[in-house]
Coordinates of N, CA and C in Angstrom, one line a residue:
X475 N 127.8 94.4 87.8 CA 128.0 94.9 86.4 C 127.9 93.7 85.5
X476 N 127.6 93.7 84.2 CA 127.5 92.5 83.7 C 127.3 93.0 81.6
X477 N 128.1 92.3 81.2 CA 128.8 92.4 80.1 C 127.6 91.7 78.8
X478 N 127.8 92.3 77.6 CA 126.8 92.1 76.7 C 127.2 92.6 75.1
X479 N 126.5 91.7 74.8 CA 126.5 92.3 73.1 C 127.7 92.5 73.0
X480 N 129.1 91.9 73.1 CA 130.1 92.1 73.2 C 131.1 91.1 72.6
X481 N 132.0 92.0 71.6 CA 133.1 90.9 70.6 C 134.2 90.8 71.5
X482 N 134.5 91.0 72.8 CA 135.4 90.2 73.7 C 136.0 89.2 73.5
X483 N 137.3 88.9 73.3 CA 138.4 87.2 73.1 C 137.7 87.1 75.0
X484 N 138.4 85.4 74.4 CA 138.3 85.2 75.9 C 138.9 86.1 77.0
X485 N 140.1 85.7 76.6 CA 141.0 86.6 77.7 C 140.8 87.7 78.3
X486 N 140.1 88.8 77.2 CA 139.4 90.0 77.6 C 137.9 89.6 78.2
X487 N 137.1 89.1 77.9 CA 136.8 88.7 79.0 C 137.1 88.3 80.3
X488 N 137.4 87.5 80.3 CA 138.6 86.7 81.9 C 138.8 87.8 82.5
X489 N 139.2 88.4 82.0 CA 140.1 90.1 82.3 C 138.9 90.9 83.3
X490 N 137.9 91.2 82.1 CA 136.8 91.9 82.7 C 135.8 91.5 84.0
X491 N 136.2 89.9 84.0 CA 135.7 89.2 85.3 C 136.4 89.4 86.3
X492 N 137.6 89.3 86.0 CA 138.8 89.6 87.2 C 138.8 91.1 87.8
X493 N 138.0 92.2 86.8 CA 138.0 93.4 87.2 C 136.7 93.8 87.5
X494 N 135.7 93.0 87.9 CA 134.5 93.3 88.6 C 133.1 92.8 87.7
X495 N 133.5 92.6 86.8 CA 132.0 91.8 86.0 C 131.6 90.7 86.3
X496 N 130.2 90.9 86.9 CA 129.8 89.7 87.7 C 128.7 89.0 86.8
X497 N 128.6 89.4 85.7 CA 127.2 88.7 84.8 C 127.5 88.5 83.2
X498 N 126.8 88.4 82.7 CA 126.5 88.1 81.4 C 125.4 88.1 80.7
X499 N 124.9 89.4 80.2 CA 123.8 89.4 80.0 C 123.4 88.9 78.4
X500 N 122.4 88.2 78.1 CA 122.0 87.5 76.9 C 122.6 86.8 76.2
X501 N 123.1 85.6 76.6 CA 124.6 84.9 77.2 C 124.2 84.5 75.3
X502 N 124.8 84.3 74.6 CA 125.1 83.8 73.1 C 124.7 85.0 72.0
X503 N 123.7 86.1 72.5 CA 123.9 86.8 71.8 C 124.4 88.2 71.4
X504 N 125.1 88.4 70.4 CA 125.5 89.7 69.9 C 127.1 89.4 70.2
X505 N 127.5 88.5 70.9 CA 128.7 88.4 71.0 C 129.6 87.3 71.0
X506 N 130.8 87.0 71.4 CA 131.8 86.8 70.3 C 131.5 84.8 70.7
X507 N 131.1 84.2 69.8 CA 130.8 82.7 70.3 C 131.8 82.0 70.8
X508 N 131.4 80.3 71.2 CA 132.2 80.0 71.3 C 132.8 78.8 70.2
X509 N 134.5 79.2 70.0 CA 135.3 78.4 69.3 C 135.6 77.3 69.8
X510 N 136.1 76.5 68.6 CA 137.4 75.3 68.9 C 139.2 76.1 69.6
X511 N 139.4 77.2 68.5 CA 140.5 77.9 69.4 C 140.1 79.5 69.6
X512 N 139.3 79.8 69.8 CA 138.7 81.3 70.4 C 137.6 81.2 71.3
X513 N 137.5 80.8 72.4 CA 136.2 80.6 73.4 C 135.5 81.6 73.1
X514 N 136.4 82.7 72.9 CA 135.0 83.8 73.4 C 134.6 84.3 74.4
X515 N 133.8 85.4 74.3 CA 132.7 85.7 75.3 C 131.6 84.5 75.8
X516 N 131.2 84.1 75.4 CA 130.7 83.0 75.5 C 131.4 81.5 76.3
X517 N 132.3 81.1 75.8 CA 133.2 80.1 76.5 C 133.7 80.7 78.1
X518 N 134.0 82.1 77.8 CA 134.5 82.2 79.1 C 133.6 82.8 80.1
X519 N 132.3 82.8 80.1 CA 130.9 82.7 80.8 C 130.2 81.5 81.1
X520 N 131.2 80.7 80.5 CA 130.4 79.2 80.5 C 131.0 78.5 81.7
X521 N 132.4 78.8 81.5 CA 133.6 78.7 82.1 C 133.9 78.7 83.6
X522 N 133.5 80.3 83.9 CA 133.5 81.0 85.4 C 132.7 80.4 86.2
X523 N 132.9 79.1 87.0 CA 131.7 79.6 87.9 C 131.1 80.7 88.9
X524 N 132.0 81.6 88.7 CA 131.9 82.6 89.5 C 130.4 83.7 88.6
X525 N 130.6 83.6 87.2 CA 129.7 84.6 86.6 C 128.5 83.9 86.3
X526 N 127.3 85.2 86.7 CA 126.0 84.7 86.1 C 126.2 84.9 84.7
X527 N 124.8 84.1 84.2 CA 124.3 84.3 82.7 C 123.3 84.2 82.6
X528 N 122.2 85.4 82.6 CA 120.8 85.7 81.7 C 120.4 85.1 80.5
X529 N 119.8 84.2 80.0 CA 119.3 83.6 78.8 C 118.0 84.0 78.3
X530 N 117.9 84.1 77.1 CA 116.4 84.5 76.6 C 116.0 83.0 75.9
X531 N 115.0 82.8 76.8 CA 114.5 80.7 76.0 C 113.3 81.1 75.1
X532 N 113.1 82.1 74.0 CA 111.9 82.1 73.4 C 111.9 81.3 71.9
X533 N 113.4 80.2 71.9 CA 113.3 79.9 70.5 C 113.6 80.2 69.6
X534 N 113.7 81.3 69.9 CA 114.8 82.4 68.6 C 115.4 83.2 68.7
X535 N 116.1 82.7 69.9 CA 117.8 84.0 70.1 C 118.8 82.9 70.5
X536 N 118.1 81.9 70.9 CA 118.9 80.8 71.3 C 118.5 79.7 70.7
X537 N 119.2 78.4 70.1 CA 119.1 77.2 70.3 C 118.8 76.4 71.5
X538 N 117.7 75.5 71.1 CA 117.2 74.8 72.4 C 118.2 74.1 73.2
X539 N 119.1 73.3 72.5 CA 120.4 72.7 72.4 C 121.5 73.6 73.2
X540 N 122.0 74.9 72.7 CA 122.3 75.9 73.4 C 122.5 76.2 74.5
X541 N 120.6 76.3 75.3 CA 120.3 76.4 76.3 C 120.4 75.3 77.1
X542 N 120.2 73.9 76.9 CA 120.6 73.0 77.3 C 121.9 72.7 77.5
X543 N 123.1 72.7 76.5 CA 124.2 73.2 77.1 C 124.7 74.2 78.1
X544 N 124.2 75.5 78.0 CA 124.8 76.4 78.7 C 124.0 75.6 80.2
X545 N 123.2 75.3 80.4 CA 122.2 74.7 81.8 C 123.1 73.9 82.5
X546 N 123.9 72.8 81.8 CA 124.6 71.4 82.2 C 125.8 72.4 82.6
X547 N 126.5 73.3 81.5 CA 127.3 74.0 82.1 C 128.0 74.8 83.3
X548 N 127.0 75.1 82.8 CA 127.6 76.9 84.2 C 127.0 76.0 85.8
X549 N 127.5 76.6 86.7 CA 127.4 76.0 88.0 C 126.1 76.3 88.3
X550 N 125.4 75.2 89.3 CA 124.2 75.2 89.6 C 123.7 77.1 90.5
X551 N 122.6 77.6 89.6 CA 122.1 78.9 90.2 C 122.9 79.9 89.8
X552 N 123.5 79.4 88.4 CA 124.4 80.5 87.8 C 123.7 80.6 86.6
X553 N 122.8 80.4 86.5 CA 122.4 80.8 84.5 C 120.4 80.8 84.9
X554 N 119.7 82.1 84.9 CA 118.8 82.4 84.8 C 118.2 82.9 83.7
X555 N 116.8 83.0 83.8 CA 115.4 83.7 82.7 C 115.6 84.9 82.6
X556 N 115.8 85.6 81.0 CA 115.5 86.8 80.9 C 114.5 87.0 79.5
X557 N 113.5 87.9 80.0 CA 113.1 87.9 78.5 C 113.3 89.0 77.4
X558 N 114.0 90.2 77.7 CA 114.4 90.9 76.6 C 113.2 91.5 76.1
X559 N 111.9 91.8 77.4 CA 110.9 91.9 76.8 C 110.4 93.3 75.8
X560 N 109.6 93.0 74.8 CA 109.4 94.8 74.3 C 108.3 95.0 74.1
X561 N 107.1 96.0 74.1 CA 105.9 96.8 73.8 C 105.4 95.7 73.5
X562 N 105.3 94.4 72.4 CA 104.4 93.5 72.4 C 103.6 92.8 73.5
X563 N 104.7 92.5 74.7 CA 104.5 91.9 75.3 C 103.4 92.9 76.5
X564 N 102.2 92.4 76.9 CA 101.0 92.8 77.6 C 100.5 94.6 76.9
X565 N 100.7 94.4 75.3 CA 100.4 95.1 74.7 C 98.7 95.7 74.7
X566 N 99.3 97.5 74.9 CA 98.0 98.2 75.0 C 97.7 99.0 73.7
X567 N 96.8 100.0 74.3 CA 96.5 100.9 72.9 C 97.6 101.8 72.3
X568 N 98.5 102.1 73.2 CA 99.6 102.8 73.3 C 101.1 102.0 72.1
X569 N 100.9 101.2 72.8 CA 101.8 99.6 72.0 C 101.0 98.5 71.3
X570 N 100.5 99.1 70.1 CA 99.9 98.0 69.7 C 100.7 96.7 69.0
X571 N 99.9 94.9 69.0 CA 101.0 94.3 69.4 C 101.5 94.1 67.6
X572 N 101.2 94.3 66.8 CA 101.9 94.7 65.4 C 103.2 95.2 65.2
X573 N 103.5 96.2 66.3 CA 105.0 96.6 65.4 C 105.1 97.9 66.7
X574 N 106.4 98.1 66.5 CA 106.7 99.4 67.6 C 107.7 99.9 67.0
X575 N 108.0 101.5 68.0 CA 109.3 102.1 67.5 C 110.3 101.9 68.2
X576 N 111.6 101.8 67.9 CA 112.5 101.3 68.7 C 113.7 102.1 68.5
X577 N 114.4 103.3 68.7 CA 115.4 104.1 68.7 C 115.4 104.6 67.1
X578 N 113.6 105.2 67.0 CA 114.0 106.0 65.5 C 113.6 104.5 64.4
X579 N 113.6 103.6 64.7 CA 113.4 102.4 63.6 C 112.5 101.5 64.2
X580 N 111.2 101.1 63.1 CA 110.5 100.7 63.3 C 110.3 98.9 63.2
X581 N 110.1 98.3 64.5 CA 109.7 97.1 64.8 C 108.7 96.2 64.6
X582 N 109.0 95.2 64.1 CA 107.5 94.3 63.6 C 107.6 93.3 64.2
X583 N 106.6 92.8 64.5 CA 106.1 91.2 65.3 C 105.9 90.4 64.5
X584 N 106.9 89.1 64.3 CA 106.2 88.1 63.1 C 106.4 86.7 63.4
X585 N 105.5 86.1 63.8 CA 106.1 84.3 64.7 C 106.3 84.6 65.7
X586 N 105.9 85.9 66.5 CA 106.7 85.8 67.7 C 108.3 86.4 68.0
X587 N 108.5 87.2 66.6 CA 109.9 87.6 67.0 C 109.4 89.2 66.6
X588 N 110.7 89.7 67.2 CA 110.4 91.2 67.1 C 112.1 91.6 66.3
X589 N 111.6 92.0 65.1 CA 112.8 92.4 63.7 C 112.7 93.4 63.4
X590 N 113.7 94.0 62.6 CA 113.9 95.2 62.2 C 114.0 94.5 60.6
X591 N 113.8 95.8 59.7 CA 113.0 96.0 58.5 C 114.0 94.3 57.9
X592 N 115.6 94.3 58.1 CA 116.4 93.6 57.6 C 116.4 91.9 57.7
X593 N 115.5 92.2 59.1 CA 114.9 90.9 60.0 C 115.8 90.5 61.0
X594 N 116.9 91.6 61.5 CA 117.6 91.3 62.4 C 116.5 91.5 63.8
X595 N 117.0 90.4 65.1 CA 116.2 90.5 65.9 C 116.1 91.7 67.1
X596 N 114.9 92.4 67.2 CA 115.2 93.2 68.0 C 114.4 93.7 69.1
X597 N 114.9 92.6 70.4 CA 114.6 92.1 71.5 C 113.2 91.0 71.1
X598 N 112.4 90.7 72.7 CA 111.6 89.6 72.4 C 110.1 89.8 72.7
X599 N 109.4 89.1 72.3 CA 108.1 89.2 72.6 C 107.8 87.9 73.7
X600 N 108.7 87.4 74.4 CA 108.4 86.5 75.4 C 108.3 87.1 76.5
X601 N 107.3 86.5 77.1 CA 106.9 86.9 79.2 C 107.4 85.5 80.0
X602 N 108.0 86.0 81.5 CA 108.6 85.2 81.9 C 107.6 83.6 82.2
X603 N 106.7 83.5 82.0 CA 105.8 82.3 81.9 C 106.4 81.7 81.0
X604 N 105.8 82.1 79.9 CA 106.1 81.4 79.0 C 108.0 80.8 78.6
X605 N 108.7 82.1 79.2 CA 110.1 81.4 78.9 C 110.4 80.1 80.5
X606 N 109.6 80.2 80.8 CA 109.5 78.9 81.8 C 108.9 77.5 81.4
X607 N 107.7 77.8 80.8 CA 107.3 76.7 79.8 C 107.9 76.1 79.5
X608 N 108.5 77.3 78.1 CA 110.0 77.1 77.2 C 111.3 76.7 77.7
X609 N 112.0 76.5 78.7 CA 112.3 75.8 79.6 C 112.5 74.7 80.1
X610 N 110.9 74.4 80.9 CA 110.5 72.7 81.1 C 110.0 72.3 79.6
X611 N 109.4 72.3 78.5 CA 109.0 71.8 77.9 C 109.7 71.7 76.2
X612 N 110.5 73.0 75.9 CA 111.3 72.4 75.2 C 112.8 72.5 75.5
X613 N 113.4 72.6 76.1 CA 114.8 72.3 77.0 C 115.0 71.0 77.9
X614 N 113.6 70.9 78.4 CA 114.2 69.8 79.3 C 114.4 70.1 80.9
X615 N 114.5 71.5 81.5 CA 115.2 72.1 82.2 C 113.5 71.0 83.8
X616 N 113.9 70.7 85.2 CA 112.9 70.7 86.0 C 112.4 71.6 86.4
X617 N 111.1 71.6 86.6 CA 110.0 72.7 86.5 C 110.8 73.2 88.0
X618 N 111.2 72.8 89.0 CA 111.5 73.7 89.8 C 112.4 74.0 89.9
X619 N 113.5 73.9 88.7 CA 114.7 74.5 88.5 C 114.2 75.7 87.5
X620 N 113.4 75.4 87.0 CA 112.9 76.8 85.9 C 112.2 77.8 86.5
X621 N 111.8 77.4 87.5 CA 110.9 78.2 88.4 C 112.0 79.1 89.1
X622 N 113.3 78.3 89.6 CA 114.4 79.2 90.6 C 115.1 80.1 89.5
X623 N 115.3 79.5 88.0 CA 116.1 80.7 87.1 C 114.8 81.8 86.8
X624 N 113.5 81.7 87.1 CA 113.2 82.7 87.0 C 112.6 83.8 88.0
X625 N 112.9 83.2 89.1 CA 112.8 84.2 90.5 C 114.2 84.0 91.6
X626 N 114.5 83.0 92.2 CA 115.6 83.0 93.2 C 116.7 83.5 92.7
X627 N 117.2 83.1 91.2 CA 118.6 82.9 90.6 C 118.5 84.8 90.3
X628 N 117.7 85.1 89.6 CA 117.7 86.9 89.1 C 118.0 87.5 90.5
X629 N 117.3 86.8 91.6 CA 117.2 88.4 93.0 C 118.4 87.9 93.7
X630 N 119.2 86.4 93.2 CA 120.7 86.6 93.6 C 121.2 87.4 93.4
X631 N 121.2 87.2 92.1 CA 122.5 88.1 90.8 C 121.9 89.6 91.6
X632 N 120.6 90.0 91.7 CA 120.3 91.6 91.7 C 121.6 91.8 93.0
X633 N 121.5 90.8 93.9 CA 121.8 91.2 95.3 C 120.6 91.6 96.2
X634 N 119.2 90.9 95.7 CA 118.1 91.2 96.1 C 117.5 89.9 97.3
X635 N 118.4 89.1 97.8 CA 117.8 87.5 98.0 C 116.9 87.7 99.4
X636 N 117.4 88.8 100.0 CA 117.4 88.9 101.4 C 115.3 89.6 101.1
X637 N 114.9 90.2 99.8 CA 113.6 90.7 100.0 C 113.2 90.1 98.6
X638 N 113.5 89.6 97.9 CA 112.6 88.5 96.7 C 113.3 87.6 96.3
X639 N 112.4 86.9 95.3 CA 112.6 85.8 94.9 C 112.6 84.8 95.4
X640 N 111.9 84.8 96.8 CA 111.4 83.3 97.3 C 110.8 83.6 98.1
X641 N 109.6 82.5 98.2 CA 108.7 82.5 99.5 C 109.3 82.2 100.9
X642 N 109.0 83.4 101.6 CA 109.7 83.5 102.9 C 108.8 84.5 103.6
X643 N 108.9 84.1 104.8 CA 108.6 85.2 105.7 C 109.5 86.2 106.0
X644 N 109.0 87.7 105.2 CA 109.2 89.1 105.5 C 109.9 89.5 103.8
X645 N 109.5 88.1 103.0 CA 110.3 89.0 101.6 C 109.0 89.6 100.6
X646 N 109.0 90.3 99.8 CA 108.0 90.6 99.0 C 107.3 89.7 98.7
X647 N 105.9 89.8 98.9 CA 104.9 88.7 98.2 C 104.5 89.3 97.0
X648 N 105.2 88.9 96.1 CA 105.0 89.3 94.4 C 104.7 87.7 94.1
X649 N 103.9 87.4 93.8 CA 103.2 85.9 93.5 C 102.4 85.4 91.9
X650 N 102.6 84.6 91.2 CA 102.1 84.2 90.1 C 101.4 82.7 90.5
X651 N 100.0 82.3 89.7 CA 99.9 81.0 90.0 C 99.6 81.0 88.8
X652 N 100.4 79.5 88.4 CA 100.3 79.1 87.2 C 99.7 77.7 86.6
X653 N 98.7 77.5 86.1 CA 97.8 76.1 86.1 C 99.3 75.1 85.6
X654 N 98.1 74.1 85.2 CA 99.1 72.5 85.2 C 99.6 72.8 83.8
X655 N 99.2 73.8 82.8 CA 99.7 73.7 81.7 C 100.7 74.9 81.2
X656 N 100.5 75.1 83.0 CA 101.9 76.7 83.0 C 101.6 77.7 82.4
X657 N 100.3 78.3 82.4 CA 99.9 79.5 81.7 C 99.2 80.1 83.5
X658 N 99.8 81.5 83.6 CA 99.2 82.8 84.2 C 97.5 82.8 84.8
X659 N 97.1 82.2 85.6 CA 95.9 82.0 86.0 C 95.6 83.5 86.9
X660 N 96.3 83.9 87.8 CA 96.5 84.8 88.9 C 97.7 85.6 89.0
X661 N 98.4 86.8 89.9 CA 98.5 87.3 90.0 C 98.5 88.6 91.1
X662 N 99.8 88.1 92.6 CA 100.2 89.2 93.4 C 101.0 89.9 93.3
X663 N 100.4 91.2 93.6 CA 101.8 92.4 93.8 C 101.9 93.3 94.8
X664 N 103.0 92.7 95.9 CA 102.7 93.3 97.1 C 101.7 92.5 97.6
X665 N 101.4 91.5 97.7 CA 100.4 90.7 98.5 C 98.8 90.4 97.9
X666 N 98.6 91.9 97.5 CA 97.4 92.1 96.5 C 97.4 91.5 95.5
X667 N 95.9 90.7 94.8 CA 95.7 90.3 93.8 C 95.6 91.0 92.5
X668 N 96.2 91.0 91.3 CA 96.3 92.0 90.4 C 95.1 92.3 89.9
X669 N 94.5 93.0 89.4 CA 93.5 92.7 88.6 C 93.3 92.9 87.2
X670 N 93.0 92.1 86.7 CA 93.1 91.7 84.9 C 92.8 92.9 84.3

């Protein structure tokens, strides 16, 4: 189970970990930051090494800084890639990549972010490449630690380790190759090569 968008004190949090929440999803946003005297939801996910934390690195849900803190923080293979992805992202005729509808209210793409009419953010137009990029290149994070927050560390948290998120004999061969400049060249699913 794993907690979100949430004005939780610490303590209520603490609480909610003590009573079976094992995650934290979109670790800084929508909920309660972290203080000098109120941690927060946020402080007490930083905190736990016991709890994951999902991050969205596309630049504008987080500070690069942020992410770099929460990275140093949380215990090693406790803070992975999420992208919050929505209809923009591998956008068809169906979702064109302009704008979408999103529960009755309509969505616009602009820089790369996805807003509602007010310009509040609503979700992301990042793919997990690119929040890998974003990552090694403006975080700082090693390319094969960004590579584990975006496949080993998620099929921990799923409870999935034993059939993805790593090259092994007998786990899913779901496979990406990505050139020297970290862009999507290829593409397996299920062993098969996808096709463009």
């Amino acid at each position: 189970m794993a907690a979100g968008h949430s004005t939780a004190t610490w303590a209520q949090a603490k609480a909610g970990f003590a009573a079976g929440i094992t995650g934290v999803t979109h670790l800084f946003n929508a909920m309660s930051p972290l203080g000098s005297r109120e941690p927060g939801m946020v402080g007490a996910a930083l905190e736990d090494d016991t709890v994951w934390c999902g991050i969205i690195v596309d630049g504008h849900h987080v500070h690069d800084a942020s992410v770099r803190l929460a990275w140093k923080a949380k215990a090693p293979g406790r803070l992975f890639l999420v992208t919050d992805a929505m209809p923009p992202v591998g956008a068809s005729e169906d979702h064109p990549a302009g704008g979408f509808q999103l529960y009755g209210e309509e969505i616009r793409v602009k820089d790369g972010r996805c807003v509602t009419a007010d310009g509040t953010l609503a979700g992301s137009a990042l793919d997990m490449a690119t929040a890998v990029r974003n990552a090694v290149e403006r975080v700082g994070i090693p390319l094969d630690e960004a590579l584990r927050m975006a496949s080993a560390y998620p099929a921990d948290f799923m409870g999935m380790a034993g059939r993805r998120g790593r090259l092994r004999p007998g786990l899913a061969a779901d496979l990406v190759h990505l050139d020297e400049r970290l862009r999507v060249r290829t593409t397996w699913i299920s062993g098969k090569m996808a096709v463009p």
